[in-house]
Each structure stands twice: as structure tokens, then as C-alpha cells.
Amino acid sequence: MTLRRGSSGDNVRRLQERLRDLGLYPGPIDSAFGGGSESGVKTFQAREHLPATGCVDAATWDRLFPGQPPPQPELAGAPVADRCLALTGSFETGAQPPDCFCGISGDFDGQGISFGVLQWNIGQGTLQPLLQSFVEQHSGLAGDIFHDNLDTLRSLAAASRDDQLEFTRSSVVQHRGQVNEPWRGMLRTMGRTPEFRSIQAQEAAGKYQKGLAICGEYGLKSQRAAALMFDIVTQNGSINDIVKAQILADFKTVAASSAEDLEVAKMRIVANRRAAVAKKEFVDDVRTRKLTIAEGKGTVHGITYDLEDTFGLTLQPL
């Protein structure tokens, strides 16, 4: 697994601590690979006569941590559904695994708190069932995380939508949408637990199954195709019949030398056709996001993605 700008998690923390010890990184040890971490890596690579890419590949890791195996992907061995969820969650939150599972923002869109890998929120009533499931199914763990605030969380789940939004805006979210402590830290801690990640995966399972059904409609068979259709279902809802007819007509013009090339060509067509009918202000964003999945690599919102390296999503059949 290559660590790069946008990566997060324990391996990034190890990297930051090592760069700090070498006097190459004075920034916070926050497990988030940003520009400061990238700068430190480039300086280290230049000293070691390695290509100064700012990305920690196997060769750079070996120089930083001699004799220690390079990091494995966060999602190594996870079901394809979980990998698709993490990819779309990364697009939604701007954070890669595991931090995409605890992405949090406050009332920027009038929905109170948006939280989790798919940014479930208070205003639309999509976050409350997840919180309630966590408290009911894992009461001991919930108590260890929320302590004196657990009763407030229980009451919040049972309150009316108006009361939930009022509490969120008066006690949880600051001006400009910053989520107050201790709520920010408690929610992010919950989001990192395997238990809450499982609840999120269960909540997203229906979208994944819908995405698989759409794959079948277009004769797409790969893991990346499943990721593409899951992302379409999540971000865009569906593909309407007019766009479907255009896509199928375009398929007839494709000439490919291999099954994998054909799969990629078809995914590119789906990506471009679905993006073309998005709202005008979102067309470029949707196209970039969908083509990144179709092609396996790309940059979305300033974050570089390699689907195989980070998410284990390939052109292998499902």
C-alpha cells in the first residue's frame, strides 16, 4: 500500500512520528497525510537519492523502517461491498480509510450534523437510526464512549425532528459548522469502532445490492463496476431509461482487444453519460469521480486515488 496525500490512519501516524524523529516534520501527529507530511517525505527521499514523489511506496518505507514490512491496505480481505462503501465514503468525506467512516460536518446544508461514511444526517432522519442501533446493540461500548452524555444521546434519538435540530444547532454545532467538543471527539471515536462500521455497512447494503442489479443490466462483471454502480446509486440515485438507451447504443460501437479493455470502455461510457445529465454545476465533479472508478486511478477533490492500492478494487470478476 502506498501512503500519499489524503491517506490517514495508524500507518500515517507511524510515518509522522518517524519523520518527526528525523527532524523532517514539525507538524501535528494527527494520522492525516497532508502537505506537511508530503513535504517531509520529499525531503527524506531526496536525502536518500530516491525519486522525490512525496508518496511512501515500498522502497521509501524500507528506508524509513528498515526490516519492517510495508503497510497493508486498511481493507485487505474485506468484502467487496465494504471496499465499495469505503471508496464512495472517501469521495463523500474527503478522507480515506479508516477516517472516511467517521467523517463529520455541521449544518452546512441545514441538516444539523452529517456523519459517517455516507454522511447520514439529522435533518433527513438518516443518522438517528444508526445512533439508536449502536446504543441498543452495544450499550456497554456506547457508555464507554459517551459516559455522561449517553442519556442525552438516547433522548436525542427519541425526540422530534425539530427538537433534534434545535439541540444540534444550539449545543453541538458552532458558527460556520464546526462541531463542538466533546461531541466531535465522541462521535469520531464511535465511527472508528468495528461495531459502528458494521452498522454503517448494514445500512448501505441495500444500495450495494441495487448497484449489483444495475451491473447486471449493462453486462458489467468486475469489482470496479460494482464500485461504479454503488457510487451512482449513492450520489445520483439511478440511471434513467433515456440515459440507459444512450449507454446501450454506445456499447455497440466499442471495439476492445480483451475482456478487461471492454469492461473499462463500457464503464467510461456509463461514467460520461451519467455525468452529462447531472445538475450543471456538478457535471465536472460527477464525471471526474466516475471516471476515476472506471479507470482505476484519478484525482478527486485534490486527493489522488489508486483503487487497487488503497481499496483492493480491481477488474477481477465479482
Coordinates of N, CA and C in Angstrom, one line a residue, residues 153-315:
L153 N -27.8 11.4 24.4 CA -27.8 10.7 23.1 C -29.1 9.9 23.0
R154 N -29.4 9.2 24.0 CA -30.7 8.4 24.0 C -31.9 9.3 23.8
S155 N -31.9 10.4 24.5 CA -33.1 11.3 24.4 C -33.1 11.9 23.1
L156 N -32.0 12.2 22.5 CA -31.9 12.8 21.2 C -32.5 11.9 20.1
A157 N -32.2 10.6 20.2 CA -32.7 9.7 19.3 C -34.3 9.6 19.3
A158 N -34.8 9.8 20.5 CA -36.3 9.7 20.7 C -37.1 11.0 20.5
A159 N -36.4 12.1 20.3 CA -37.0 13.4 20.2 C -37.6 13.6 18.8
S160 N -38.4 14.7 18.7 CA -38.9 15.1 17.4 C -37.8 15.6 16.6
R161 N -38.1 15.6 15.3 CA -37.0 16.1 14.3 C -36.7 17.6 14.6
D162 N -37.7 18.4 14.9 CA -37.5 19.8 15.2 C -36.6 20.0 16.5
D163 N -36.9 19.2 17.5 CA -36.1 19.2 18.7 C -34.7 18.7 18.5
Q164 N -34.5 17.7 17.7 CA -33.2 17.2 17.4 C -32.4 18.3 16.7
L165 N -32.9 19.0 15.7 CA -32.2 20.0 15.0 C -31.9 21.2 15.9
E166 N -32.9 21.6 16.8 CA -32.7 22.7 17.7 C -31.5 22.4 18.7
F167 N -31.5 21.1 19.2 CA -30.4 20.8 20.1 C -29.1 20.8 19.4
T168 N -29.1 20.2 18.2 CA -27.8 20.2 17.4 C -27.3 21.6 17.2
R169 N -28.1 22.5 16.8 CA -27.7 23.8 16.4 C -27.3 24.7 17.7
S170 N -27.9 24.4 18.8 CA -27.7 25.2 20.0 C -26.5 24.6 20.8
S171 N -26.3 23.3 20.8 CA -25.3 22.7 21.7 C -24.2 21.9 21.1
V172 N -24.3 21.5 19.8 CA -23.4 20.7 19.2 C -22.6 21.4 18.1
V173 N -23.2 22.2 17.3 CA -22.6 22.8 16.2 C -22.3 24.3 16.4
Q174 N -21.1 24.7 16.2 CA -20.7 26.1 16.4 C -21.0 26.9 15.1
H175 N -20.8 28.2 15.2 CA -20.9 29.0 14.0 C -19.9 28.5 12.9
R176 N -20.4 28.6 11.6 CA -19.6 28.1 10.5 C -19.5 26.6 10.4
G177 N -20.4 25.9 11.2 CA -20.5 24.4 11.0 C -19.5 23.6 11.8
Q178 N -18.6 24.2 12.6 CA -17.7 23.4 13.4 C -18.4 22.6 14.5
V179 N -18.2 21.3 14.6 CA -18.9 20.5 15.6 C -18.1 20.6 16.9
N180 N -18.8 21.0 18.0 CA -18.2 21.2 19.3 C -17.6 19.9 19.9
E181 N -16.6 20.1 20.7 CA -16.2 19.1 21.6 C -17.1 19.1 22.9
P182 N -17.4 18.0 23.5 CA -16.8 16.7 23.3 C -17.5 15.9 22.2
W183 N -18.6 16.4 21.6 CA -19.3 15.6 20.7 C -18.5 15.2 19.5
R184 N -17.7 16.1 18.9 CA -16.9 15.8 17.8 C -16.0 14.6 18.1
G185 N -15.3 14.6 19.2 CA -14.4 13.5 19.5 C -15.1 12.2 19.8
M186 N -16.3 12.3 20.5 CA -17.0 11.1 20.9 C -17.6 10.5 19.6
L187 N -18.1 11.3 18.7 CA -18.7 10.7 17.5 C -17.6 10.1 16.6
R188 N -16.5 10.7 16.5 CA -15.4 10.2 15.7 C -14.9 8.9 16.3
T189 N -14.8 8.8 17.6 CA -14.4 7.6 18.3 C -15.3 6.5 18.0
M190 N -16.6 6.8 18.1 CA -17.7 5.8 17.8 C -17.5 5.3 16.3
G191 N -17.3 6.3 15.4 CA -17.2 5.9 14.0 C -16.1 5.0 13.6
R192 N -15.0 5.0 14.5 CA -13.9 4.2 14.2 C -14.1 2.8 14.7
T193 N -15.0 2.5 15.5 CA -15.2 1.2 16.1 C -15.7 0.2 15.1
P194 N -15.2 -1.1 15.1 CA -15.8 -2.1 14.2 C -17.3 -2.2 14.3
E195 N -17.8 -2.0 15.5 CA -19.3 -2.2 15.7 C -20.1 -1.1 15.0
F196 N -19.6 0.1 15.0 CA -20.4 1.2 14.3 C -20.1 1.1 12.8
R197 N -18.9 0.7 12.4 CA -18.6 0.5 11.0 C -19.5 -0.6 10.4
S198 N -19.8 -1.7 11.2 CA -20.7 -2.7 10.8 C -22.1 -2.2 10.6
I199 N -22.5 -1.4 11.5 CA -23.9 -0.8 11.4 C -24.0 0.0 10.1
Q200 N -22.9 0.8 9.8 CA -22.9 1.6 8.6 C -23.0 0.7 7.4
A201 N -22.2 -0.4 7.4 CA -22.2 -1.3 6.3 C -23.6 -2.0 6.1
Q202 N -24.3 -2.3 7.2 CA -25.6 -2.9 7.1 C -26.6 -1.9 6.5
E203 N -26.4 -0.6 6.9 CA -27.3 0.4 6.4 C -27.1 0.6 4.9
A204 N -25.9 0.5 4.4 CA -25.6 0.7 3.0 C -25.8 -0.5 2.1
A205 N -26.2 -1.7 2.7 CA -26.2 -2.9 1.9 C -27.3 -2.9 0.8
G206 N -28.4 -2.2 1.1 CA -29.4 -2.1 0.0 C -28.9 -1.4 -1.2
K207 N -28.1 -0.3 -1.0 CA -27.6 0.4 -2.1 C -26.6 -0.4 -2.9
Y208 N -25.8 -1.2 -2.2 CA -24.9 -2.1 -2.9 C -25.6 -3.2 -3.7
Q209 N -26.7 -3.7 -3.2 CA -27.4 -4.7 -4.0 C -28.1 -4.1 -5.2
K210 N -28.6 -2.9 -5.0 CA -29.1 -2.1 -6.2 C -28.1 -1.9 -7.2
G211 N -26.9 -1.5 -6.8 CA -25.7 -1.3 -7.7 C -25.4 -2.6 -8.5
L212 N -25.4 -3.8 -7.8 CA -25.1 -5.0 -8.4 C -26.2 -5.3 -9.5
A213 N -27.5 -5.0 -9.2 CA -28.5 -5.3 -10.1 C -28.3 -4.4 -11.4
I214 N -27.9 -3.2 -11.2 CA -27.6 -2.3 -12.4 C -26.4 -2.9 -13.2
C215 N -25.4 -3.4 -12.5 CA -24.3 -4.0 -13.2 C -24.8 -5.1 -14.2
G216 N -25.8 -5.9 -13.7 CA -26.3 -6.9 -14.5 C -27.0 -6.4 -15.7
E217 N -27.7 -5.3 -15.6 CA -28.4 -4.7 -16.7 C -27.5 -4.3 -17.9
Y218 N -26.2 -4.0 -17.5 CA -25.3 -3.5 -18.5 C -24.2 -4.5 -18.8
G219 N -24.3 -5.7 -18.3 CA -23.3 -6.8 -18.6 C -22.0 -6.5 -18.0
L220 N -21.9 -5.7 -16.9 CA -20.6 -5.4 -16.2 C -20.4 -6.4 -15.1
K221 N -19.2 -6.9 -14.9 CA -18.9 -8.0 -14.1 C -17.8 -7.8 -13.0
S222 N -17.1 -6.7 -13.0 CA -15.9 -6.6 -12.2 C -16.2 -5.9 -10.9
Q223 N -15.2 -6.0 -10.0 CA -15.3 -5.3 -8.7 C -15.4 -3.8 -8.9
R224 N -14.6 -3.2 -9.9 CA -14.7 -1.8 -10.1 C -16.1 -1.4 -10.7
A225 N -16.7 -2.3 -11.5 CA -18.0 -2.0 -11.9 C -19.0 -1.9 -10.8
A226 N -18.9 -2.8 -9.8 CA -19.7 -2.7 -8.6 C -19.5 -1.4 -7.9
A227 N -18.3 -1.0 -7.8 CA -18.0 0.3 -7.1 C -18.6 1.4 -7.9
L228 N -18.5 1.4 -9.2 CA -19.1 2.5 -10.0 C -20.6 2.6 -9.8
M229 N -21.3 1.4 -9.9 CA -22.7 1.5 -9.8 C -23.2 1.8 -8.4
F230 N -22.4 1.3 -7.4 CA -22.7 1.7 -6.0 C -22.6 3.2 -5.8
D231 N -21.6 3.8 -6.4 CA -21.3 5.3 -6.3 C -22.5 6.0 -7.0
I232 N -22.9 5.5 -8.2 CA -24.0 6.1 -8.9 C -25.3 6.1 -8.0
V233 N -25.6 4.9 -7.5 CA -26.8 4.8 -6.6 C -26.7 5.8 -5.4
T234 N -25.5 5.9 -4.8 CA -25.4 6.7 -3.6 C -25.4 8.2 -4.0
Q235 N -24.6 8.6 -5.0 CA -24.5 10.0 -5.3 C -25.7 10.5 -6.2
N236 N -26.1 9.7 -7.1 CA -27.0 10.2 -8.2 C -28.4 9.5 -8.2
G237 N -28.5 8.4 -7.4 CA -29.8 7.8 -7.3 C -30.0 6.6 -8.3
S238 N -29.8 6.9 -9.6 CA -30.1 5.8 -10.6 C -29.6 6.3 -12.0
I239 N -29.9 5.5 -13.0 CA -29.7 5.8 -14.4 C -31.1 5.7 -15.1
N240 N -31.6 6.8 -15.6 CA -32.9 6.8 -16.2 C -32.9 6.1 -17.5
D241 N -34.2 5.8 -18.0 CA -34.3 5.0 -19.2 C -33.7 5.6 -20.4
I242 N -33.8 7.0 -20.5 CA -33.2 7.6 -21.7 C -31.7 7.5 -21.7
V243 N -31.1 7.7 -20.6 CA -29.6 7.6 -20.5 C -29.2 6.1 -20.7
K244 N -30.0 5.2 -20.2 CA -29.7 3.8 -20.4 C -29.7 3.5 -21.9
A245 N -30.7 4.0 -22.6 CA -30.7 3.7 -24.0 C -29.5 4.2 -24.7
Q246 N -29.1 5.4 -24.3 CA -27.9 6.0 -24.9 C -26.6 5.2 -24.6
I247 N -26.5 4.7 -23.4 CA -25.4 3.9 -23.0 C -25.3 2.6 -23.8
L248 N -26.5 1.9 -23.9 CA -26.5 0.7 -24.6 C -26.2 0.9 -26.1
A249 N -26.6 2.0 -26.7 CA -26.3 2.3 -28.1 C -24.8 2.5 -28.2
D250 N -24.2 3.2 -27.2 CA -22.7 3.5 -27.3 C -22.0 2.2 -27.1
F251 N -22.5 1.2 -26.4 CA -21.8 -0.1 -26.2 C -21.6 -0.8 -27.5
K252 N -22.5 -0.6 -28.4 CA -22.5 -1.3 -29.7 C -21.3 -0.8 -30.6
T253 N -20.8 0.4 -30.3 CA -19.7 0.9 -31.1 C -18.3 0.6 -30.5
V254 N -18.3 -0.1 -29.3 CA -17.0 -0.4 -28.7 C -16.2 -1.5 -29.3
A255 N -15.0 -1.3 -29.6 CA -14.1 -2.3 -30.1 C -13.0 -2.5 -29.0
A256 N -12.8 -3.6 -28.5 CA -11.8 -3.9 -27.4 C -11.1 -5.1 -27.7
S257 N -9.8 -5.2 -27.3 CA -8.9 -6.3 -27.6 C -9.0 -7.4 -26.5
S258 N -9.6 -7.1 -25.4 CA -9.7 -8.0 -24.3 C -10.9 -7.8 -23.5
A259 N -11.3 -8.7 -22.7 CA -12.4 -8.6 -21.8 C -12.3 -7.4 -20.8
E260 N -11.0 -7.3 -20.3 CA -10.8 -6.2 -19.4 C -10.9 -4.8 -20.1
D261 N -10.4 -4.7 -21.3 CA -10.5 -3.4 -22.0 C -11.9 -3.1 -22.3
L262 N -12.7 -4.1 -22.6 CA -14.1 -3.9 -22.9 C -14.9 -3.5 -21.6
E263 N -14.5 -4.1 -20.5 CA -15.1 -3.7 -19.3 C -14.8 -2.2 -18.9
V264 N -13.6 -1.8 -19.1 CA -13.2 -0.4 -18.9 C -13.9 0.5 -19.8
A265 N -13.9 0.2 -21.1 CA -14.6 1.0 -22.1 C -16.1 1.2 -21.8
K266 N -16.7 0.2 -21.4 CA -18.1 0.3 -21.0 C -18.3 1.2 -19.8
M267 N -17.4 1.0 -18.8 CA -17.5 1.8 -17.6 C -17.3 3.3 -17.9
R268 N -16.4 3.6 -18.8 CA -16.2 5.0 -19.3 C -17.4 5.6 -19.9
I269 N -18.1 4.8 -20.7 CA -19.4 5.3 -21.3 C -20.4 5.6 -20.2
V270 N -20.6 4.6 -19.3 CA -21.5 4.9 -18.2 C -21.2 6.1 -17.4
A271 N -19.9 6.3 -17.1 CA -19.4 7.5 -16.4 C -19.8 8.7 -17.1
N272 N -19.4 8.8 -18.4 CA -19.6 10.1 -19.1 C -21.1 10.3 -19.3
R273 N -21.9 9.3 -19.7 CA -23.3 9.5 -19.9 C -24.0 9.9 -18.6
R274 N -23.7 9.3 -17.5 CA -24.4 9.7 -16.2 C -24.0 11.1 -15.8
A275 N -22.7 11.4 -16.0 CA -22.3 12.8 -15.6 C -23.0 13.8 -16.4
A276 N -23.2 13.5 -17.7 CA -23.7 14.5 -18.6 C -25.1 15.0 -18.2
V277 N -25.9 14.2 -17.4 CA -27.2 14.6 -17.0 C -27.3 15.0 -15.6
A278 N -26.2 15.2 -14.9 CA -26.2 15.7 -13.6 C -26.5 17.2 -13.6
K279 N -26.8 17.8 -12.5 CA -27.0 19.3 -12.5 C -25.8 20.0 -13.0
K280 N -26.0 21.0 -13.7 CA -25.0 21.7 -14.5 C -23.7 22.0 -13.6
E281 N -24.0 22.4 -12.4 CA -22.8 22.8 -11.5 C -22.1 21.6 -11.0
F282 N -22.6 20.4 -11.2 CA -22.0 19.2 -10.7 C -21.4 18.3 -11.7
V283 N -21.6 18.6 -13.0 CA -21.2 17.7 -14.1 C -19.8 17.3 -14.1
D284 N -18.9 18.3 -13.9 CA -17.5 18.0 -13.9 C -17.1 17.2 -12.7
D285 N -17.7 17.5 -11.6 CA -17.3 16.7 -10.4 C -17.8 15.2 -10.5
V286 N -19.0 15.1 -11.0 CA -19.5 13.7 -11.2 C -18.7 12.9 -12.2
R287 N -18.3 13.6 -13.3 CA -17.5 12.9 -14.3 C -16.2 12.5 -13.8
T288 N -15.5 13.4 -13.1 CA -14.2 13.1 -12.5 C -14.3 11.9 -11.6
R289 N -15.2 11.9 -10.7 CA -15.4 10.9 -9.7 C -15.7 9.5 -10.4
K290 N -16.6 9.5 -11.4 CA -17.0 8.3 -12.0 C -15.9 7.7 -12.9
L291 N -15.1 8.6 -13.6 CA -14.0 8.2 -14.4 C -12.9 7.6 -13.6
T292 N -12.7 8.2 -12.4 CA -11.7 7.7 -11.5 C -12.0 6.2 -11.2
I293 N -13.2 5.9 -11.0 CA -13.6 4.5 -10.7 C -13.4 3.6 -11.9
A294 N -13.9 4.1 -13.1 CA -13.8 3.4 -14.3 C -12.4 3.1 -14.7
E295 N -11.5 4.0 -14.5 CA -10.1 3.9 -14.9 C -9.2 3.3 -13.8
G296 N -9.7 3.3 -12.6 CA -8.9 2.7 -11.5 C -8.0 3.7 -10.8
K297 N -7.8 4.9 -11.4 CA -6.9 5.9 -10.8 C -7.5 7.3 -11.2
G298 N -7.2 8.3 -10.4 CA -7.6 9.6 -10.7 C -7.4 10.5 -9.4
T299 N -7.8 11.8 -9.6 CA -7.7 12.8 -8.5 C -9.1 13.4 -8.4
V300 N -9.6 13.3 -7.2 CA -11.0 13.8 -6.9 C -10.8 14.7 -5.6
H301 N -11.3 16.0 -5.8 CA -11.2 17.0 -4.7 C -9.8 17.1 -4.2
G302 N -8.8 17.0 -5.1 CA -7.4 17.2 -4.6 C -6.7 15.9 -4.1
I303 N -7.5 14.8 -3.9 CA -6.9 13.6 -3.4 C -6.7 12.6 -4.5
T304 N -5.5 12.0 -4.6 CA -5.2 11.0 -5.6 C -5.6 9.7 -5.2
Y305 N -6.3 9.0 -6.1 CA -6.9 7.7 -5.8 C -6.2 6.6 -6.6
D306 N -5.9 5.5 -6.0 CA -5.5 4.3 -6.7 C -6.4 3.2 -6.1
L307 N -7.4 2.8 -6.9 CA -8.4 1.9 -6.3 C -7.8 0.5 -5.9
E308 N -6.9 0.0 -6.7 CA -6.3 -1.3 -6.3 C -5.5 -1.2 -5.1
D309 N -4.6 -0.2 -5.0 CA -3.7 0.0 -4.0 C -4.3 0.3 -2.6
T310 N -5.3 1.1 -2.6 CA -5.9 1.5 -1.3 C -7.2 0.7 -1.0
F311 N -8.0 0.4 -2.0 CA -9.2 -0.2 -1.7 C -9.3 -1.7 -2.1
G312 N -8.3 -2.2 -2.8 CA -8.3 -3.6 -3.3 C -9.4 -3.8 -4.4
L313 N -9.8 -2.7 -5.1 CA -10.8 -2.9 -6.1 C -10.2 -3.0 -7.5
T314 N -10.4 -4.1 -8.2 CA -9.7 -4.4 -9.4 C -10.8 -4.8 -10.5
L315 N -10.3 -5.2 -11.6 CA -11.1 -5.7 -12.7 C -11.4 -7.2 -12.5

